[in-house]
PDB file of C-alpha atoms in Angstrom:
ATOM      1  CA  ALA A   1     172.830   2.811  62.100  1.00 76.00           C
ATOM      2  CA  GLN A   2     172.327   6.780  63.120  1.00 81.00           C
ATOM      3  CA  SER A   3     171.307   7.843  66.800  1.00 89.00           C
ATOM      4  CA  VAL A   4     170.141  10.991  68.374  1.00 94.00           C
ATOM      5  CA  THR A   5     170.833  12.349  72.428  1.00 96.00           C
ATOM      6  CA  GLN A   6     169.554  15.197  73.585  1.00 97.00           C
ATOM      7  CA  PRO A   7     170.912  15.294  76.652  1.00 96.00           C
ATOM      8  CA  ASP A   8     168.153  17.776  78.088  1.00 95.00           C
ATOM      9  CA  ILE A   9     164.416  16.563  78.950  1.00 95.00           C
ATOM     10  CA  HIS A  10     163.537  19.977  80.274  1.00 97.00           C
ATOM     11  CA  ILE A  11     165.121  23.669  80.302  1.00 97.00           C
ATOM     12  CA  THR A  12     163.612  26.640  81.982  1.00 97.00           C
ATOM     13  CA  VAL A  13     164.582  30.292  80.558  1.00 97.00           C
ATOM     14  CA  SER A  14     163.658  33.557  81.427  1.00 97.00           C
ATOM     15  CA  GLU A  15     162.464  35.832  78.323  1.00 97.00           C
ATOM     16  CA  GLY A  16     165.192  37.195  76.420  1.00 97.00           C
ATOM     17  CA  ALA A  17     167.881  35.623  77.741  1.00 97.00           C
ATOM     18  CA  SER A  18     169.720  33.647  75.337  1.00 97.00           C
ATOM     19  CA  LEU A  19     169.177  29.988  74.839  1.00 97.00           C
ATOM     20  CA  GLU A  20     171.874  26.349  73.972  1.00 97.00           C
ATOM     21  CA  LEU A  21     170.090  23.024  73.367  1.00 98.00           C
ATOM     22  CA  ARG A  22     172.025  20.508  73.161  1.00 98.00           C
ATOM     23  CA  CYS A  23     172.117  17.718  70.380  1.00 97.00           C
ATOM     24  CA  ASN A  24     174.415  14.846  69.952  1.00 96.00           C
ATOM     25  CA  TYR A  25     174.433  12.268  67.253  1.00 94.00           C
ATOM     26  CA  SER A  26     176.518   9.119  66.287  1.00 91.00           C
ATOM     27  CA  TYR A  27     177.163   8.323  62.725  1.00 87.00           C
ATOM     28  CA  GLY A  28     180.082   7.145  60.314  1.00 79.00           C
ATOM     29  CA  ALA A  29     179.771  10.116  58.198  1.00 80.00           C
ATOM     30  CA  THR A  30     178.198  13.452  58.026  1.00 79.00           C
ATOM     31  CA  PRO A  31     174.767  13.178  58.633  1.00 86.00           C
ATOM     32  CA  TYR A  32     171.577  15.494  57.836  1.00 90.00           C
ATOM     33  CA  LEU A  33     170.969  16.832  60.715  1.00 93.00           C
ATOM     34  CA  PHE A  34     167.527  19.031  61.312  1.00 95.00           C
ATOM     35  CA  TRP A  35     165.843  20.957  64.191  1.00 97.00           C
ATOM     36  CA  TYR A  36     161.880  20.710  64.664  1.00 96.00           C
ATOM     37  CA  VAL A  37     159.815  22.595  66.849  1.00 96.00           C
ATOM     38  CA  GLN A  38     156.431  21.026  68.502  1.00 94.00           C
ATOM     39  CA  SER A  39     154.148  23.760  69.642  1.00 89.00           C
ATOM     40  CA  PRO A  40     151.469  22.211  72.458  1.00 83.00           C
ATOM     41  CA  GLY A  41     149.308  20.408  70.590  1.00 78.00           C
ATOM     42  CA  GLN A  42     150.514  21.091  67.528  1.00 81.00           C
ATOM     43  CA  GLY A  43     152.637  19.742  64.352  1.00 86.00           C
ATOM     44  CA  LEU A  44     156.628  19.425  63.841  1.00 91.00           C
ATOM     45  CA  GLN A  45     157.467  22.496  62.365  1.00 93.00           C
ATOM     46  CA  LEU A  46     161.290  22.734  60.728  1.00 93.00           C
ATOM     47  CA  LEU A  47     163.445  25.314  62.126  1.00 96.00           C
ATOM     48  CA  LEU A  48     166.286  24.622  60.287  1.00 95.00           C
ATOM     49  CA  LYS A  49     168.812  22.122  59.102  1.00 93.00           C
ATOM     50  CA  TYR A  50     172.259  21.156  57.880  1.00 92.00           C
ATOM     51  CA  PHE A  51     174.325  18.825  55.794  1.00 86.00           C
ATOM     52  CA  SER A  52     177.704  20.421  54.039  1.00 83.00           C
ATOM     53  CA  GLY A  53     178.615  24.108  53.557  1.00 85.00           C
ATOM     54  CA  ASP A  54     178.968  26.562  56.927  1.00 87.00           C
ATOM     55  CA  THR A  55     178.507  24.622  59.893  1.00 91.00           C
ATOM     56  CA  LEU A  56     176.848  27.583  61.279  1.00 95.00           C
ATOM     57  CA  VAL A  57     173.102  27.374  60.276  1.00 95.00           C
ATOM     58  CA  GLN A  58     170.354  30.103  60.080  1.00 96.00           C
ATOM     59  CA  GLY A  59     166.928  29.245  60.856  1.00 95.00           C
ATOM     60  CA  ILE A  60     163.624  30.327  61.380  1.00 94.00           C
ATOM     61  CA  LYS A  61     162.366  32.547  64.191  1.00 94.00           C
ATOM     62  CA  GLY A  62     165.706  33.538  65.109  1.00 96.00           C
ATOM     63  CA  PHE A  63     167.418  29.549  65.472  1.00 97.00           C
ATOM     64  CA  GLU A  64     170.792  28.897  64.726  1.00 97.00           C
ATOM     65  CA  ALA A  65     172.837  26.094  64.898  1.00 97.00           C
ATOM     66  CA  GLU A  66     176.086  24.849  64.586  1.00 96.00           C
ATOM     67  CA  PHE A  67     177.717  21.714  63.311  1.00 95.00           C
ATOM     68  CA  LYS A  68     180.559  20.933  65.473  1.00 94.00           C
ATOM     69  CA  ARG A  69     182.145  17.367  63.489  1.00 91.00           C
ATOM     70  CA  SER A  70     185.145  17.204  66.500  1.00 92.00           C
ATOM     71  CA  GLN A  71     182.148  16.749  69.001  1.00 94.00           C
ATOM     72  CA  SER A  72     179.485  15.306  66.809  1.00 93.00           C
ATOM     73  CA  SER A  73     176.869  18.110  68.080  1.00 95.00           C
ATOM     74  CA  PHE A  74     174.445  20.375  66.360  1.00 97.00           C
ATOM     75  CA  ASN A  75     173.521  22.419  69.684  1.00 98.00           C
ATOM     76  CA  LEU A  76     170.286  24.956  68.992  1.00 98.00           C
ATOM     77  CA  ARG A  77     170.916  28.687  69.468  1.00 98.00           C
ATOM     78  CA  LYS A  78     169.178  31.203  70.131  1.00 97.00           C
ATOM     79  CA  PRO A  79     170.121  34.930  71.433  1.00 97.00           C
ATOM     80  CA  SER A  80     167.056  36.254  73.037  1.00 97.00           C
ATOM     81  CA  VAL A  81     164.232  33.794  73.779  1.00 97.00           C
ATOM     82  CA  HIS A  82     160.547  34.896  73.624  1.00 96.00           C
ATOM     83  CA  TRP A  83     158.017  33.525  75.333  1.00 95.00           C
ATOM     84  CA  SER A  84     156.372  31.920  72.260  1.00 94.00           C
ATOM     85  CA  ASP A  85     159.652  29.788  72.048  1.00 96.00           C
ATOM     86  CA  ALA A  86     158.370  27.427  74.766  1.00 96.00           C
ATOM     87  CA  ALA A  87     157.619  24.070  72.771  1.00 96.00           C
ATOM     88  CA  GLU A  88     159.099  20.943  72.352  1.00 96.00           C
ATOM     89  CA  HIS A  89     162.088  21.098  70.313  1.00 97.00           C
ATOM     90  CA  PHE A  90     163.673  17.802  68.403  1.00 97.00           C
ATOM     91  CA  CYS A  91     166.908  17.156  66.944  1.00 97.00           C
ATOM     92  CA  ALA A  92     166.541  14.341  64.195  1.00 95.00           C
ATOM     93  CA  VAL A  93     169.204  13.001  62.236  1.00 92.00           C
ATOM     94  CA  ARG A  94     169.083  11.247  58.689  1.00 86.00           C
ATOM     95  CA  GLY A  95     171.778   8.844  57.526  1.00 78.00           C
ATOM     96  CA  ASN A  96     171.412   5.800  55.402  1.00 71.00           C
ATOM     97  CA  THR A  97     168.265   5.085  57.410  1.00 71.00           C
ATOM     98  CA  PRO A  98     165.318   7.064  57.682  1.00 78.00           C
ATOM     99  CA  LEU A  99     164.587   9.761  60.073  1.00 86.00           C
ATOM    100  CA  VAL A 100     165.729   9.215  64.039  1.00 91.00           C
ATOM    101  CA  PHE A 101     164.942  11.749  66.285  1.00 94.00           C
ATOM    102  CA  GLY A 102     166.247  12.801  69.393  1.00 95.00           C
ATOM    103  CA  LYS A 103     163.867  12.280  72.637  1.00 94.00           C
ATOM    104  CA  GLY A 104     162.641  15.864  72.683  1.00 96.00           C
ATOM    105  CA  THR A 105     163.755  18.915  75.143  1.00 97.00           C
ATOM    106  CA  ARG A 106     161.092  20.812  76.400  1.00 96.00           C
ATOM    107  CA  LEU A 107     161.580  24.719  76.947  1.00 97.00           C
ATOM    108  CA  SER A 108     160.069  26.780  79.400  1.00 97.00           C
ATOM    109  CA  VAL A 109     159.983  30.231  79.094  1.00 97.00           C
ATOM    110  CA  ILE A 110     159.327  32.096  82.235  1.00 96.00           C
ATOM    111  CA  ALA A 111     158.941  36.193  82.519  1.00 90.00           C
TER     112      ALA A 111
ATOM    113  CA  ASP B   1     147.851  25.952  51.203  1.00 61.00           C
ATOM    114  CA  THR B   2     148.316  23.087  53.295  1.00 69.00           C
ATOM    115  CA  ALA B   3     151.263  20.871  52.457  1.00 90.00           C
ATOM    116  CA  VAL B   4     150.244  18.106  54.131  1.00 94.00           C
ATOM    117  CA  SER B   5     147.021  18.158  56.314  1.00 94.00           C
ATOM    118  CA  GLN B   6     145.424  14.951  58.562  1.00 95.00           C
ATOM    119  CA  THR B   7     142.099  13.875  59.383  1.00 95.00           C
ATOM    120  CA  PRO B   8     140.706  14.198  62.182  1.00 96.00           C
ATOM    121  CA  LYS B   9     143.004  16.055  64.276  1.00 94.00           C
ATOM    122  CA  TYR B  10     141.109  14.026  67.504  1.00 95.00           C
ATOM    123  CA  LEU B  11     139.763  10.582  67.256  1.00 97.00           C
ATOM    124  CA  VAL B  12     138.228   8.793  70.342  1.00 97.00           C
ATOM    125  CA  THR B  13     137.327   5.005  69.938  1.00 97.00           C
ATOM    126  CA  GLN B  14     136.298   1.794  72.165  1.00 97.00           C
ATOM    127  CA  MET B  15     139.150  -0.957  71.711  1.00 97.00           C
ATOM    128  CA  GLY B  16     138.390  -3.491  69.233  1.00 97.00           C
ATOM    129  CA  ASN B  17     136.601  -0.717  66.476  1.00 97.00           C
ATOM    130  CA  ASP B  18     138.445  -0.328  63.427  1.00 97.00           C
ATOM    131  CA  LYS B  19     139.344   3.132  62.505  1.00 97.00           C
ATOM    132  CA  SER B  20     141.090   5.175  59.447  1.00 97.00           C
ATOM    133  CA  ILE B  21     143.608   8.330  59.524  1.00 97.00           C
ATOM    134  CA  LYS B  22     143.906  10.076  56.429  1.00 97.00           C
ATOM    135  CA  CYS B  23     146.723  12.216  54.780  1.00 97.00           C
ATOM    136  CA  GLU B  24     147.354  14.092  52.231  1.00 96.00           C
ATOM    137  CA  GLN B  25     149.897  16.316  50.788  1.00 96.00           C
ATOM    138  CA  ASN B  26     150.230  18.809  47.595  1.00 95.00           C
ATOM    139  CA  LEU B  27     153.605  19.308  48.010  1.00 93.00           C
ATOM    140  CA  GLY B  28     154.660  17.406  44.776  1.00 91.00           C
ATOM    141  CA  HIS B  29     156.525  14.938  46.819  1.00 91.00           C
ATOM    142  CA  ASP B  30     156.830  11.081  45.946  1.00 88.00           C
ATOM    143  CA  THR B  31     157.399   9.719  49.240  1.00 90.00           C
ATOM    144  CA  MET B  32     155.423   9.786  52.395  1.00 92.00           C
ATOM    145  CA  TYR B  33     155.738   8.756  56.220  1.00 93.00           C
ATOM    146  CA  TRP B  34     153.890   7.936  59.108  1.00 94.00           C
ATOM    147  CA  TYR B  35     155.432   8.755  62.590  1.00 94.00           C
ATOM    148  CA  LYS B  36     153.898   7.662  66.556  1.00 95.00           C
ATOM    149  CA  GLN B  37     154.235   9.853  69.029  1.00 94.00           C
ATOM    150  CA  ASP B  38     153.858   8.291  72.402  1.00 92.00           C
ATOM    151  CA  SER B  39     153.096   9.906  75.468  1.00 89.00           C
ATOM    152  CA  LYS B  40     156.207  10.786  76.611  1.00 88.00           C
ATOM    153  CA  LYS B  41     156.608  12.625  73.147  1.00 88.00           C
ATOM    154  CA  PHE B  42     159.125   9.826  71.620  1.00 90.00           C
ATOM    155  CA  LEU B  43     158.912  10.017  67.649  1.00 92.00           C
ATOM    156  CA  LYS B  44     159.343   6.805  65.720  1.00 91.00           C
ATOM    157  CA  ILE B  45     159.171   6.311  62.402  1.00 91.00           C
ATOM    158  CA  MET B  46     156.196   3.122  61.407  1.00 92.00           C
ATOM    159  CA  PHE B  47     155.729   3.346  57.625  1.00 88.00           C
ATOM    160  CA  SER B  48     157.333   4.787  54.669  1.00 89.00           C
ATOM    161  CA  TYR B  49     156.026   5.141  50.807  1.00 87.00           C
ATOM    162  CA  ASN B  50     157.413   6.038  47.658  1.00 85.00           C
ATOM    163  CA  ASN B  51     154.959   6.464  44.613  1.00 78.00           C
ATOM    164  CA  LYS B  52     152.393   3.652  46.042  1.00 76.00           C
ATOM    165  CA  GLU B  53     155.348   1.097  47.137  1.00 81.00           C
ATOM    166  CA  LEU B  54     156.083   0.167  50.480  1.00 82.00           C
ATOM    167  CA  ILE B  55     159.890   0.960  51.399  1.00 79.00           C
ATOM    168  CA  ILE B  56     159.778   0.736  55.316  1.00 76.00           C
ATOM    169  CA  ASN B  57     158.101  -1.342  57.552  1.00 75.00           C
ATOM    170  CA  GLU B  58     159.536  -0.986  61.014  1.00 77.00           C
ATOM    171  CA  THR B  59     158.503  -3.469  63.620  1.00 78.00           C
ATOM    172  CA  VAL B  60     154.890  -2.550  63.605  1.00 87.00           C
ATOM    173  CA  PRO B  61     151.844  -4.885  64.613  1.00 89.00           C
ATOM    174  CA  ASN B  62     149.816  -6.154  61.613  1.00 90.00           C
ATOM    175  CA  ARG B  63     146.836  -4.578  62.462  1.00 94.00           C
ATOM    176  CA  PHE B  64     148.340  -1.063  60.921  1.00 93.00           C
ATOM    177  CA  SER B  65     148.142  -1.085  57.240  1.00 91.00           C
ATOM    178  CA  PRO B  66     149.066   1.563  55.491  1.00 90.00           C
ATOM    179  CA  LYS B  67     147.216   2.578  52.140  1.00 90.00           C
ATOM    180  CA  SER B  68     148.273   4.842  49.444  1.00 90.00           C
ATOM    181  CA  PRO B  69     145.690   5.284  46.586  1.00 89.00           C
ATOM    182  CA  ASP B  70     148.645   7.676  44.918  1.00 89.00           C
ATOM    183  CA  LYS B  71     151.337   9.388  45.474  1.00 87.00           C
ATOM    184  CA  ALA B  72     149.854  12.634  47.455  1.00 93.00           C
ATOM    185  CA  HIS B  73     147.739  10.470  49.960  1.00 94.00           C
ATOM    186  CA  LEU B  74     148.672   7.949  52.475  1.00 94.00           C
ATOM    187  CA  ASN B  75     146.539   6.443  55.001  1.00 95.00           C
ATOM    188  CA  LEU B  76     146.357   4.303  58.275  1.00 95.00           C
ATOM    189  CA  HIS B  77     144.320   2.004  59.009  1.00 96.00           C
ATOM    190  CA  ILE B  78     144.430   0.315  62.416  1.00 96.00           C
ATOM    191  CA  ASN B  79     142.240  -3.194  62.755  1.00 96.00           C
ATOM    192  CA  SER B  80     141.185  -4.136  66.901  1.00 97.00           C
ATOM    193  CA  LEU B  81     142.087  -1.196  68.131  1.00 97.00           C
ATOM    194  CA  GLU B  82     143.961  -1.680  71.471  1.00 96.00           C
ATOM    195  CA  LEU B  83     144.773   0.832  74.454  1.00 96.00           C
ATOM    196  CA  GLY B  84     148.684   0.581  73.349  1.00 94.00           C
ATOM    197  CA  ASP B  85     147.365   2.379  70.081  1.00 96.00           C
ATOM    198  CA  SER B  86     146.280   5.654  71.992  1.00 96.00           C
ATOM    199  CA  ALA B  87     149.481   8.053  70.856  1.00 96.00           C
ATOM    200  CA  VAL B  88     149.266  11.055  68.141  1.00 95.00           C
ATOM    201  CA  TYR B  89     150.068   9.606  64.939  1.00 96.00           C
ATOM    202  CA  PHE B  90     152.193  12.132  62.200  1.00 96.00           C
ATOM    203  CA  CYS B  91     152.058  11.981  58.658  1.00 96.00           C
ATOM    204  CA  ALA B  92     154.929  13.494  56.383  1.00 94.00           C
ATOM    205  CA  SER B  93     156.220  13.496  53.488  1.00 93.00           C
ATOM    206  CA  SER B  94     159.491  14.356  51.562  1.00 90.00           C
ATOM    207  CA  GLN B  95     161.401  13.510  48.098  1.00 84.00           C
ATOM    208  CA  ASP B  96     162.689  10.156  47.364  1.00 76.00           C
ATOM    209  CA  PRO B  97     165.590   9.851  49.859  1.00 70.00           C
ATOM    210  CA  ARG B  98     167.080   6.878  47.932  1.00 67.00           C
ATOM    211  CA  GLU B  99     167.929   9.232  45.451  1.00 66.00           C
ATOM    212  CA  GLY B 100     170.269  11.512  48.042  1.00 65.00           C
ATOM    213  CA  GLY B 101     169.850  14.940  49.429  1.00 66.00           C
ATOM    214  CA  MET B 102     168.072  16.699  51.851  1.00 68.00           C
ATOM    215  CA  ASN B 103     165.022  15.713  51.583  1.00 77.00           C
ATOM    216  CA  THR B 104     163.485  17.875  54.033  1.00 86.00           C
ATOM    217  CA  GLN B 105     160.657  15.506  55.725  1.00 90.00           C
ATOM    218  CA  TYR B 106     157.135  18.294  55.826  1.00 92.00           C
ATOM    219  CA  PHE B 107     155.008  16.944  58.975  1.00 93.00           C
ATOM    220  CA  GLY B 108     151.207  17.097  59.193  1.00 94.00           C
ATOM    221  CA  PRO B 109     149.095  18.634  62.221  1.00 92.00           C
ATOM    222  CA  GLY B 110     149.097  15.034  63.818  1.00 94.00           C
ATOM    223  CA  THR B 111     146.048  13.090  65.062  1.00 96.00           C
ATOM    224  CA  ARG B 112     145.238  12.358  68.536  1.00 95.00           C
ATOM    225  CA  LEU B 113     144.192   8.780  68.898  1.00 97.00           C
ATOM    226  CA  THR B 114     142.939   7.577  72.080  1.00 97.00           C
ATOM    227  CA  VAL B 115     141.775   4.271  73.090  1.00 97.00           C
ATOM    228  CA  LEU B 116     139.308   3.836  75.682  1.00 96.00           C
TER     229      LEU B 116
END
């Protein structure tokens, strides 16, 4: 079965600074990979997804993620963070079982 | 034009009561899901239905019973509510994951259940 690890529980960045949220997965083959964002009191919104093709995928709100098979990683990046990006970010993986979520990384943005 | 909707958004009830949460999707998907998000924000799947047929049933107490009147609806009924049932419950939908392909799941806004 697949699993997901998000090593950082909470990250704080300054508005305008760059951001990288880490995600590592465990699965024998190439899984389907997703990043979702949950704003306070809101549901989950899909930021981006990857299965095959170009390993750098672009998503909404200026986010991108890079799949690195050798590191079993799918890190989320944004070159310039906006205050509205403050939210809980979840990495998820689907292999041969249902979608499995990481425990999330809470992003705080300071002025 | 809401894709996945849930009602109610908030539900506060007493221990021992029976309650239902409704979910509807207008995406034309044939698979729907229920997830539970605990107080630490951990999301875990509870059930999955495809065309009104249960295809995933994780280790969830049998007090929880999903009901799917048609493929656009998946309701969650909970009997004899307990304090530990307090959580946010999310509904989601996708194309049939067993057919292969990305089958991205789209989530509803969540229902915050508080059991007193």
